[in-house]
Structures are given as C-alpha cells and as structure tokens.
Amino acid sequence: MNLNEQSNVLAFLNSKLPKFHSTILPKLCGGDRVMDLLFYRPLNYVDRSRLLSDAQVGEFTTFMAKVYEHQPPTFRGRPYKIVVESENQYVFVVFFNYSIKYLCKLFPIGANVIISGKLEKFAEYWQITHPDYVSLNINQFKEIARMEPVYQLCRGITNKRIGNMISSNLKGLPDLPEWIDDTLIKQKKWLNWRESIIKLHRPSSLTEAEVCRKRLAYDELFAYQLALRLARESHVKERRREFTISNEYKEQVLNGLPFQLTNDQIRAIDEISERQKSKYRMISLLQGDVGSGKTIVALFAMLNVVENNMQAALMAPTTILAEQHYNWIEEVLSCTDIKVALLTGKTTRKERKIIMNELASGILNIVIGTHALFQANVTFKNLGLAVIDEQQRFGVMQRNRLVGKGENTDILFVTATPIPRTLQQAMYGDVECSVLREKPKSRLPIKTATMNIKRVPDIIEKLKSAIDRGEKAYWICPYIEGSEETNIAAAEMRFQELQKTFFNKVNIIHGKLTQDQKDQVMFSFKRNEFSLLVATTVIEVGIDVPDATIMIIENAEQFGLSQLHQLRGRVGRGNKQSFCVLLYDNLSKNSSSKLKIMCESQDGFYIAEKDMMLRGSGDILGIKQSGCMEFKFADLYQDRELLNLAHNNAKSVMAEDKSFELLLDIFEYRSRLHFSKFQ
C-alpha cells in the first residue's frame, strides 16, 4: 500500500458521521468519526440462531411461523395474544402495551412471519412476550437469526439504531496492509484487521467474537508499546556531564535520622543513584506501598543532584502535601548547608520574589511546591532533577512544563498507588522502576474488621471513648460512583448526625470546598483543633496525620480494593496501634470477597492485583482522570499474555516501517508522542 492509499484509509476512518449522530455518539464512543463508531466494542452478544425446536426456556430463538389467529383480551388490562403455528406446534405471541391496528398490520391472518425473542412457557404452551423482531419479509431470516451484538447505550439511541449505523459503515471499511507477522497470525488463528473489525460486530459465534477481540487487542497493545518505545528513544538522550556521587550529604542525613532505612529503601536509593550516574537521561518510577517511606528515597536522589551543583524540584498535587514534604525535608536537612524553599499558591508576593531570584541565581538548592512551580515566570539556574509526587494526579502537559525548565532534566515519578506489574508495563513500557514493599519496623499493622452498618450506634460509643482518650479518627462516607454531589450529601448527613455527639470536636472535608478551605480543615486537624474528620475520598492520598489512629469507612462495599487500601493508609503512620472499621450494608459475593481480602492483607501490591482482577485495569488508577491510555479492545488483566507478546515484539521491529506508522495513526498513538509521559 502506497502513501496515497494509506491517506485514503485514514481519511475514511477519520471522516465525520452525520450531524444527527454527532450529539449522541461522543457520549458513547468518545468521538463522532467512523473510527470511533467502528471501535465501539459490544458489551456482549445475544445468540438468535437457535431454532424453536432447539431452544430451551429462557433462551432466544428465531423461527418462521404462520399467523393462526388473534385473541384480543376479554377484560381491560389483560394482554393481547396472537397464536402462530411453527413446526407443528402453537406459540402465543403476547403484547401488554399495544395498538390493535398496528398488531393486525404486523400479524396478518395466514401470513408467514419471522419472530425472534426470548422463549417462555405458560401452562403447556410456548410463549414469547414482546418479541424483539417481527418481519413479514422471509428473506430476512439469516439477517435476524444470528449473533446480535449488544452495546452500552444512552438516552436517544437504541441498540438496533447503533447496530444499523455500524453495519452501514462496515461496508466501506478498506483493507489494510498486515503489520503482524504471518507466523503469529497462523499460530493464533487470527483474521486480518478488516475482517476482525467486521466480525467483532457480526460474529457467527461467541468464539469467533473473542478471537477477533484478541486480534484487535494485540494491535492496540502493539501500537501502544511501539509508541512508548519511540517516545523513550526520542527523549532519553545522551548527555555530556560529569555526575559523581560522594555521599557527603547522605552520610550527614543518615546520622541524624531517628530511624533506620529498610532494605527496600537502601536498594531503591542505590538503584536510582546508579541511573543518575548514567550518561543517559534518567526517567525513573518509584512506587511504594502506603507508608513505605518514598520521600526519604526521593530526598537522597535530590541530594545527589545538589552534590553536583544542580538544583532539584519536588512537585506535589496539593498545598498540604507540599507543606508536609517541606517541613519534613527542612528538618532533616537542618544539619547541612542545603537551602530549601516552599513555593505554593499561598506563598506571599514578597516571599515569591525572593524564592524566584534565588532559584534563578542558583542560591536555592531544592524547591518544593505545587502547580506554582511550573508557572512561566519561574526560572531555574540549572534544574537537574524533577521529582513528581503522586504523578498520576498531574496532567502530562503540567509535568512537561516543569521538566522543560531544565536541559535534559532527570525525572523521578513517585506514586503511592501500587501498580500491578502488567499495568506498569502497559503504562510505562521499559521505564526503570524501584519498588518499596517493606514498612518501617516502628509501624504496627493496622487491625482491620468488618461490621454491619446497623452497628453504627455501638461504633459511635466506642469512638467517643477513644476521642476522650485523645485519639483522632477519620469517618469516610459512602462512595457513589460518578456522583460527587451524592457523596457530599452523604458526608454532610453523617456530619450532622455526629455533631449531636461530638459537637465542636468534629469537622468535614469534601470536594466542593476550595483548595484553601480543604487545607485549612486539614491544618486544623493536625493542630488538634478537632478530633474527628468526616470526609469523602478527597483525603485518599498523601495526607499525613501521624496521631490519627482510627479509620471508619461507611458502605465499604461500594469502594474499590485499591481505594480502600489507600484510605486505610491514612492511619497507622505513627507508633500507636491503629484500627480500620469497614462498615457494610448489602454484601454480594464479590463485595464479601473484597472485604475479606482487606482484613487478611496489608500488602498494597497483592491488593492491587486482586483489584485489577475484580474491577479491570481502568479503575485502578482512574484512567480517565489520570491521562493514561484507555484501551478500546484490550483488558490488561485478561490479556496479560498478549501484553507481554506485544512488549517483546515491539523491541524487535523497525518503527520507521510505513505499515507501523499506519498502525500508530489508526490507534492514534503517534499524536500522543509529543505529549508523552517521557518528555
């Protein structure tokens, strides 16, 4: 296929759908192009291929029948019945909401009709209530008696409508050059790309549909892995600098620490130090379980940079988290001559001017801050390392704006959300990763228990005793997916109830508050101005109140496993015994398993794997919110083998090949390279 033919393919796939559809389809498919529509994968399939003689009660069937008679109801409110004859037996076709005129037109006496619907039995007779299809055109039998895809819908469109739209656009789908090795295609018994798209929407069996999905999932994963590799090659550049590590500051800091480093921390510090000494730009990921001590590891990476007469920046997503980092790091570095500053939206104009002058002149060694760090008027003399804390909470462009303030700046991404190995490989490709699993020896395991929500009065009594003893607690309110307003309403109702017992000892925090208001509530909590904090999930990550020892999570069955683990991690950060109570209401089998895992394990990586298995990959990190790729065909848990295959094959191909460029364009990864997480 030449360049002109490739352009025609992309023109077809990128062409806009009719205007009528453009208001509805973006809600469903994420866009209003032919490509968006054809990539809209069915949720499941209905098998309409069973004949009446082969079908069981509750199964779908499609059959030809002769209309025998109409039986209008004798009493108002009763159903209208039509008797049809098929395969020497009578079948009742039943309608509850009907127009007699319409039914007489649809079922003329003596006519042959095609009927498709779910088979029921009433007394000794077969029955179909409100059939899905009725057609007087007997030539449509094959069209109806097939595997019918079922799509997720929204108001304004039916399954039949979206199916017809897809079918009409499948007719013009062009053929493409094959980019998968022939050996692999034969081994997996895959169809070509065009046939896979067509038969995903019009399969002859569930097996064929799954084979087509697997083929398209591989294409998608292969394209993404190629894109990651191209981005890596483009942005991991060789540099001309001498980088030596004398550990002068490291020894000073270690001598002043009131605790010993864990083996995982020591290993991670050594790994990151070696990467910093490399002649190639470092792009590294530090992921650690809740409370595993990631900040001290990041600090030693920053000290290495300072030793080499460069500057380091640590960017956190919230003011309170930035201030926590600043206060701790400033205290730890008080034994050195290193100059540290805090730059946030709350920094006064006078302080900001001083900080910016010291950054530009090189007097300031380390700056810790929020989004204020990447503003246009912030200039570094020589930014050598950017540490991005809770990196999934920043947009790609935001991260790039900070990293772009230096030349070939090293990047250390930090996350407290344990990422399963499969998901890590999909998101980051070959980015080097250091993992912290161990907790400091001073940390006691959090005692976790489940209780029925009916026991809230008992819990309030025990909580009152604990608060009277000087302890602090969180009370997390129900999570209703996709409805922050409802979450807030639930929190406010619980807050009002708890005020009756705790009066001014209780406060509330939620997503409707401004960042300044949230920070003020958290600072007051840390300063012991109140003892019980009612909250939505806004406190999920990064909040460090060491003397908070009790976590109560209401309707815990509505949360994901990883989210429950993060919330539980807000306690157990000091040397006192901490507790987590998971309140439940209605437990399904799945919810019961989830809460059992929480009680049995505190290993965030194990919990993340289980969460991925239960909920799928997209929900672990909140893909839509974090700017990570949302896959159309691939499921990163179900398709782990395909991901490994795509990962390995991407290493061995020439990405300059024209067919691979087309693959990247079709899956739209090339446009993402410029804004890649590796920049």
XYZ file of C-alpha atoms in Angstrom, residues 69-640:
572
model
C -55.490 -16.208 14.937
C -55.696 -13.060 17.095
C -57.083 -13.287 20.649
C -57.995 -9.791 21.898
C -58.394 -9.584 25.707
C -61.866 -10.005 27.186
C -61.057 -7.721 30.116
C -59.306 -4.380 30.237
C -55.626 -4.610 31.282
C -55.204 -8.178 30.027
C -52.622 -8.956 27.299
C -53.326 -9.210 23.595
C -52.404 -12.674 22.241
C -51.576 -13.790 18.729
C -51.448 -17.515 18.000
C -48.876 -18.610 15.432
C -48.033 -22.094 14.188
C -44.454 -23.292 13.714
C -43.031 -26.789 13.379
C -46.481 -28.338 14.048
C -46.954 -26.538 17.366
C -48.710 -23.405 18.502
C -46.866 -20.452 20.035
C -48.524 -17.498 21.760
C -47.064 -14.071 20.966
C -48.075 -11.738 23.815
C -48.300 -7.931 23.987
C -49.205 -5.830 27.041
C -48.844 -2.337 25.571
C -50.259 -2.446 22.093
C -52.113 -0.831 19.236
C -54.650 -3.257 17.730
C -54.303 -1.558 14.349
C -50.516 -1.973 14.450
C -50.681 -5.641 15.532
C -53.186 -6.512 12.817
C -50.827 -4.963 10.252
C -47.801 -6.755 11.725
C -49.532 -10.171 12.011
C -51.998 -10.619 9.109
C -54.014 -13.853 9.458
C -52.485 -16.594 7.277
C -49.217 -14.695 6.659
C -45.752 -16.149 7.185
C -43.661 -14.125 9.661
C -40.215 -14.279 11.190
C -40.275 -13.969 15.008
C -37.295 -13.596 17.333
C -37.420 -13.268 21.113
C -36.942 -14.984 24.478
C -38.798 -18.280 24.809
C -41.162 -18.739 27.765
C -43.637 -21.417 28.785
C -47.153 -20.711 30.078
C -49.110 -23.817 31.083
C -48.342 -26.335 28.299
C -47.824 -23.700 25.582
C -44.713 -21.915 24.314
C -44.908 -18.153 24.586
C -42.912 -15.094 23.524
C -43.725 -11.777 25.200
C -42.979 -8.647 23.189
C -40.684 -10.242 20.567
C -37.562 -8.288 19.632
C -38.059 -8.830 15.907
C -41.143 -9.477 13.757
C -40.762 -9.392 9.973
C -43.043 -10.287 7.084
C -40.012 -10.371 4.789
C -38.995 -14.027 4.925
C -35.717 -13.221 3.148
C -34.518 -11.528 6.345
C -34.280 -14.797 8.276
C -30.496 -15.072 8.081
C -30.126 -11.392 8.951
C -32.149 -11.863 12.154
C -31.119 -15.404 13.162
C -27.537 -14.551 14.097
C -25.258 -13.468 16.940
C -26.534 -9.983 17.734
C -24.126 -7.542 19.434
C -25.404 -5.669 22.478
C -23.946 -2.192 23.027
C -23.889 0.110 26.007
C -26.497 2.780 25.307
C -27.548 6.244 26.429
C -30.764 8.201 26.082
C -31.597 8.958 22.462
C -30.301 5.807 20.787
C -31.398 2.156 20.646
C -29.320 -0.980 20.194
C -30.888 -1.556 16.782
C -30.046 2.010 15.712
C -26.381 1.849 16.678
C -26.134 -1.641 15.146
C -27.501 -0.344 11.834
C -25.118 2.638 11.897
C -22.142 0.329 12.436
C -23.303 -2.084 9.710
C -23.645 0.702 7.134
C -20.121 1.970 7.871
C -18.601 -1.523 7.839
C -19.491 -1.769 4.143
C -16.945 0.899 3.212
C -14.164 -0.287 5.540
C -10.973 -0.541 3.443
C -8.468 -3.360 3.604
C -5.097 -2.628 5.208
C -1.566 -3.978 4.879
C -0.827 -6.612 7.505
C 1.554 -5.483 10.253
C 1.506 -8.715 12.271
C 3.967 -11.482 11.459
C 2.403 -14.309 9.390
C 3.672 -16.914 11.836
C 1.879 -15.235 14.743
C -1.358 -14.896 12.739
C -1.330 -18.607 11.894
C -0.403 -19.583 15.441
C -3.252 -17.559 16.961
C -5.682 -18.346 14.086
C -6.403 -14.646 13.695
C -8.229 -12.950 10.807
C -6.880 -9.832 9.134
C -7.595 -6.407 10.646
C -10.570 -5.575 8.417
C -12.267 -8.961 8.933
C -11.635 -8.741 12.676
C -13.442 -5.391 12.881
C -16.356 -6.684 10.774
C -16.756 -9.956 12.664
C -16.384 -8.317 16.052
C -19.722 -6.652 15.249
C -21.157 -9.517 13.174
C -19.700 -12.790 14.539
C -21.008 -16.258 13.745
C -20.261 -17.423 17.303
C -19.019 -16.186 20.680
C -15.725 -17.961 19.989
C -15.247 -16.022 16.746
C -16.099 -12.744 18.505
C -13.450 -13.399 21.170
C -10.819 -14.343 18.567
C -11.487 -11.029 16.783
C -11.320 -9.062 20.048
C -7.987 -10.706 20.892
C -6.567 -9.818 17.481
C -7.633 -6.160 17.855
C -6.406 -6.086 21.461
C -2.979 -7.203 20.269
C -2.956 -4.475 17.566
C -3.810 -1.909 20.216
C -1.209 -3.090 22.723
C 1.429 -3.442 19.998
C 0.778 0.123 18.795
C 0.981 1.464 22.342
C 4.223 -0.374 23.083
C 5.706 0.936 19.826
C 4.669 4.451 20.810
C 6.284 4.086 24.228
C 9.491 2.836 22.613
C 9.560 5.703 20.112
C 8.961 8.206 22.893
C 11.667 6.637 25.018
C 14.206 6.761 22.191
C 13.233 10.341 21.396
C 13.518 11.694 24.921
C 16.109 9.552 26.705
C 19.104 11.400 25.327
C 22.827 11.083 25.856
C 24.282 13.994 27.810
C 27.702 15.445 28.353
C 28.115 15.887 32.070
C 30.225 14.566 34.873
C 27.993 13.190 37.613
C 29.777 11.869 40.671
C 28.277 10.816 43.995
C 30.416 11.379 47.083
C 27.561 10.709 49.560
C 28.729 13.663 51.632
C 25.192 14.864 52.343
C 23.826 11.336 52.525
C 26.067 10.485 55.479
C 25.110 13.688 57.310
C 21.405 12.984 56.860
C 21.662 9.304 57.792
C 23.426 10.168 61.042
C 20.588 12.494 62.013
C 17.641 10.221 61.125
C 15.667 8.891 64.127
C 15.033 5.611 62.284
C 16.880 3.047 60.201
C 16.259 2.673 56.484
C 14.537 -0.510 55.340
C 16.326 -2.884 52.970
C 13.934 -1.799 50.191
C 14.798 1.874 50.756
C 18.548 1.158 50.681
C 18.171 -0.832 47.452
C 15.977 1.848 45.808
C 18.447 4.634 46.726
C 21.310 2.645 45.195
C 19.302 1.873 42.026
C 18.301 5.496 41.449
C 21.843 6.727 42.173
C 23.238 4.389 39.506
C 20.695 5.670 36.977
C 21.641 9.259 37.794
C 25.301 8.495 37.056
C 24.405 7.131 33.619
C 25.350 9.136 30.534
C 21.671 8.940 29.513
C 18.858 10.995 30.917
C 17.104 9.221 33.803
C 13.381 8.614 33.627
C 12.542 6.504 36.637
C 9.489 5.400 38.591
C 9.471 4.962 42.365
C 6.389 3.149 43.535
C 5.828 2.186 47.123
C 3.083 0.878 49.295
C 1.314 3.186 51.724
C 3.726 4.256 54.476
C 6.784 2.603 52.912
C 8.940 5.766 53.070
C 9.149 7.043 49.491
C 10.004 10.631 50.459
C 13.375 9.758 52.018
C 14.336 7.834 48.854
C 13.401 10.818 46.693
C 15.360 13.100 49.039
C 18.591 11.141 48.537
C 18.120 11.431 44.760
C 17.823 15.212 45.235
C 20.955 15.266 47.421
C 22.921 13.580 44.609
C 21.899 16.421 42.294
C 22.840 19.111 44.827
C 26.288 17.491 45.248
C 26.777 18.054 41.523
C 25.941 21.777 41.733
C 22.469 21.382 40.237
C 19.005 22.105 41.574
C 16.121 19.775 42.399
C 12.371 20.376 42.421
C 9.695 18.290 44.123
C 6.159 18.915 42.863
C 3.150 17.699 44.881
C -0.531 17.886 43.855
C -1.830 19.785 46.914
C -0.591 22.575 49.174
C -0.922 20.499 52.322
C 1.120 17.655 50.818
C 3.774 20.115 49.602
C 3.948 21.661 53.088
C 4.255 18.210 54.682
C 7.197 17.434 52.403
C 8.784 20.833 53.021
C 8.505 20.702 56.816
C 9.960 17.214 56.991
C 12.772 17.813 54.476
C 13.759 21.148 56.023
C 14.028 19.457 59.428
C 16.061 16.527 58.064
C 18.431 18.882 56.190
C 18.947 21.239 59.158
C 22.306 19.520 59.743
C 23.519 20.558 56.243
C 24.145 23.808 54.358
C 21.495 22.968 51.747
C 18.941 25.725 51.157
C 15.298 24.607 50.746
C 12.195 26.679 49.926
C 8.448 26.161 49.597
C 6.561 27.656 46.636
C 2.763 27.298 46.511
C -0.268 29.410 45.702
C -0.254 30.564 49.351
C 3.301 31.979 49.149
C 3.216 35.763 49.641
C 4.316 38.073 46.844
C 7.395 39.143 48.851
C 8.465 35.540 49.602
C 7.792 34.513 45.997
C 10.087 37.258 44.675
C 12.922 36.135 46.949
C 12.472 32.463 46.031
C 12.390 33.200 42.300
C 15.532 35.307 42.485
C 17.349 32.579 44.454
C 16.217 29.898 42.011
C 17.425 31.916 39.023
C 20.789 32.685 40.671
C 21.351 29.129 41.927
C 21.423 30.064 45.642
C 18.398 27.832 46.243
C 19.250 24.119 46.046
C 15.864 22.434 46.473
C 12.390 23.846 45.918
C 9.226 22.056 46.965
C 5.851 23.176 45.708
C 2.632 22.670 43.831
C 1.472 23.816 40.380
C 3.163 27.136 41.193
C 6.491 25.509 40.212
C 5.711 25.314 36.501
C 4.423 28.859 36.052
C 6.074 30.736 33.179
C 7.935 33.239 35.388
C 9.678 30.542 37.474
C 13.262 30.111 36.232
C 15.971 27.710 37.422
C 19.691 28.229 37.015
C 20.333 24.514 36.483
C 17.437 22.121 37.141
C 18.928 18.635 37.344
C 16.061 16.592 38.784
C 12.271 16.923 38.840
C 10.501 14.709 41.372
C 6.788 14.406 40.529
C 4.905 13.140 43.590
C 1.598 11.343 43.006
C 2.357 11.826 39.318
C -0.969 10.396 38.098
C -2.717 13.448 39.580
C -0.923 15.816 37.196
C -1.695 16.230 33.517
C 1.048 15.355 31.050
C 1.386 18.981 29.935
C 1.757 20.135 33.557
C 4.575 17.670 34.180
C 6.271 18.671 30.936
C 6.195 22.365 31.835
C 8.206 21.698 34.997
C 10.643 19.268 33.359
C 11.124 21.709 30.470
C 12.632 24.285 32.826
C 15.908 22.359 32.723
C 18.058 20.895 29.972
C 17.753 17.122 29.718
C 16.393 17.085 33.281
C 16.205 13.746 35.089
C 12.681 12.726 36.111
C 11.638 10.677 39.120
C 7.942 9.803 39.140
C 6.635 8.826 42.575
C 3.368 7.050 43.285
C 1.794 5.654 46.438
C -0.664 3.653 44.345
C 0.854 0.170 43.936
C 0.655 -0.684 40.253
C 0.360 -4.344 39.198
C 3.285 -5.429 37.029
C 1.028 -5.816 33.984
C -0.408 -2.329 34.309
C 3.023 -0.836 34.973
C 4.372 -2.353 31.764
C 1.395 -1.081 29.782
C 1.666 2.454 31.174
C 5.411 2.929 31.294
C 6.944 0.374 28.937
C 10.607 -0.069 29.824
C 10.872 2.789 32.296
C 13.143 1.677 35.113
C 11.252 1.131 38.338
C 12.169 0.869 42.009
C 9.682 -0.706 44.379
C 9.212 -0.267 48.123
C 7.223 -3.035 49.801
C 8.666 -3.032 53.325
C 7.200 -0.827 56.048
C 9.418 0.809 58.713
C 9.888 -1.521 61.679
C 8.252 1.012 64.018
C 4.933 0.760 62.146
C 2.394 -1.636 63.636
C -0.022 -3.481 61.315
C -3.460 -1.841 61.185
C -6.131 -4.035 62.764
C -8.978 -4.269 60.222
C -12.510 -5.506 60.909
C -15.869 -5.561 59.127
C -19.187 -4.614 60.768
C -22.791 -4.271 59.657
C -23.845 -0.643 59.282
C -26.664 -1.290 61.765
C -23.996 -1.209 64.474
C -23.185 2.481 63.908
C -24.548 3.447 67.375
C -22.098 0.983 69.017
C -19.226 2.363 66.936
C -20.085 5.940 67.903
C -19.950 4.970 71.583
C -16.512 3.346 71.179
C -15.335 6.292 69.110
C -16.426 8.676 71.876
C -14.257 6.788 74.390
C -11.265 6.864 72.029
C -11.581 10.607 71.371
C -11.904 11.250 75.108
C -8.526 9.464 75.424
C -7.053 11.976 72.943
C -7.123 9.870 69.759
C -8.057 11.144 66.290
C -10.278 9.483 63.707
C -11.496 9.689 60.114
C -15.048 8.805 59.070
C -15.241 8.238 55.306
C -18.700 8.457 53.798
C -20.301 6.343 51.066
C -18.835 6.393 47.614
C -21.474 6.612 44.892
C -19.717 6.132 41.573
C -19.878 9.095 39.204
C -21.831 11.240 41.678
C -19.710 13.596 43.752
C -22.857 15.562 44.693
C -24.361 12.435 46.263
C -21.092 11.646 48.033
C -21.065 15.129 49.559
C -24.720 14.841 50.592
C -23.955 11.556 52.366
C -20.975 13.138 54.145
C -22.998 16.165 55.253
C -25.792 13.971 56.633
C -23.308 11.881 58.617
C -21.557 15.059 59.813
C -24.839 16.444 61.162
C -25.546 13.160 62.962
C -22.077 13.028 64.533
C -22.308 16.667 65.648
C -25.069 15.610 68.051
C -22.494 13.503 69.920
C -19.152 15.207 69.269
C -20.209 18.880 68.966
C -17.171 21.025 68.009
C -14.831 18.022 68.024
C -15.981 17.028 64.524
C -15.410 18.762 61.164
C -16.000 17.930 57.490
C -13.994 17.986 54.237
C -15.212 17.244 50.700
C -14.637 18.086 47.041
C -16.907 21.138 46.946
C -14.591 23.077 49.244
C -11.891 25.220 47.648
C -8.295 24.027 47.974
C -7.657 26.726 50.599
C -10.676 25.571 52.601
C -9.535 21.938 52.414
C -6.035 22.907 53.514
C -7.425 24.912 56.420
C -9.517 21.950 57.628
C -6.522 19.601 57.421
C -4.185 22.029 59.203
C -6.766 22.398 61.988
C -7.000 18.588 62.241
C -3.224 18.299 62.520
C -3.124 21.055 65.160
C -5.646 19.159 67.361
C -8.370 21.790 66.975
C -10.833 18.917 66.486
C -10.555 15.117 66.672
C -12.971 13.570 64.177
C -12.880 14.331 60.440
C -15.840 13.361 58.249
C -14.722 13.137 54.623
C -15.319 11.910 51.113
C -12.375 10.366 49.251
C -10.568 13.726 48.926
C -8.258 12.530 51.724
C -7.365 9.328 49.867
C -3.729 10.104 49.044
C -0.909 11.996 50.704
C -2.476 13.198 53.965
C -0.108 12.514 56.846
C -1.510 12.947 60.368
C 0.662 10.583 62.449
C -1.533 10.691 65.553
C -4.735 9.670 63.687
C -5.373 6.056 64.703
C -8.951 5.206 63.669
C -10.385 4.901 60.144
C -14.103 4.182 59.676
C -15.259 3.591 56.092
C -19.015 3.621 55.619
C -20.514 1.390 52.902
C -17.058 -0.033 52.223
C -18.560 -2.483 49.718
C -19.022 0.419 47.277
C -15.293 1.213 47.100
C -12.603 -0.495 45.041
C -9.949 -2.547 46.840
C -7.088 -0.191 45.981
C -9.126 2.785 47.169
C -9.936 1.060 50.460
C -6.229 0.314 50.928
C -5.279 3.940 50.268
C -7.909 5.197 52.706
C -6.787 2.741 55.380
C -3.250 4.027 54.851
C -4.219 7.411 56.325
C -3.877 5.785 59.776
C -1.068 3.637 61.157
C 1.514 6.321 60.365
C 2.749 6.745 63.949
C 3.924 4.294 66.590
C 0.469 3.704 68.145
C -1.826 0.794 67.324
C -4.320 1.826 64.622
C -7.684 0.412 63.594
C -9.822 0.333 60.441
C -13.540 -0.496 60.527
C -15.237 -1.400 57.243
C -18.987 -0.810 57.557
C -21.129 -2.719 55.074
C -24.816 -2.822 54.177
C -25.734 -5.260 51.410
C -22.932 -7.691 50.627
C -22.771 -9.504 47.311
C -20.411 -12.440 46.864
C -17.933 -10.115 45.130
C -18.148 -7.490 47.909
C -17.715 -10.126 50.598
C -14.519 -11.373 48.899
C -13.249 -7.803 48.647
C -13.695 -7.031 52.344
C -12.185 -10.397 53.287
C -9.037 -9.512 51.299
C -8.817 -6.186 53.176
C -8.984 -7.955 56.545
C -6.420 -10.588 55.566
C -3.764 -8.476 53.787
C -1.991 -5.127 54.053
C 0.237 -5.724 51.025
C -0.744 -2.992 48.552
C 0.729 -4.854 45.568
C -1.246 -8.013 46.322
C -4.379 -5.902 46.848
C -3.805 -4.040 43.557
C -3.548 -7.345 41.666
C -6.790 -8.547 43.245
C -8.454 -5.214 42.483
C -7.389 -5.424 38.861
C -8.811 -8.941 38.672
C -12.133 -7.861 40.215
C -12.660 -4.470 38.540
C -10.419 -4.349 35.483
C -7.385 -2.179 34.806
C -9.160 1.072 34.070
C -10.448 1.589 37.589
C -7.167 1.036 39.454
C -5.657 4.422 38.692
C -8.728 6.193 37.414
C -7.548 6.168 33.818
C -9.853 8.925 32.580
C -8.691 11.220 35.357
C -5.003 10.396 35.172
C -4.488 10.889 31.442
C -3.359 7.295 30.890
C -4.415 5.344 27.834
C -7.920 3.883 27.945
C -7.912 0.782 25.766
C -10.815 0.010 23.442
C -10.267 -3.725 22.985
C -7.610 -4.794 25.489
C -8.165 -5.764 29.106
C -4.814 -5.593 30.864
C -5.662 -8.363 33.309
C -7.336 -10.713 30.867
C -4.783 -10.008 28.110
C -1.546 -10.186 30.134
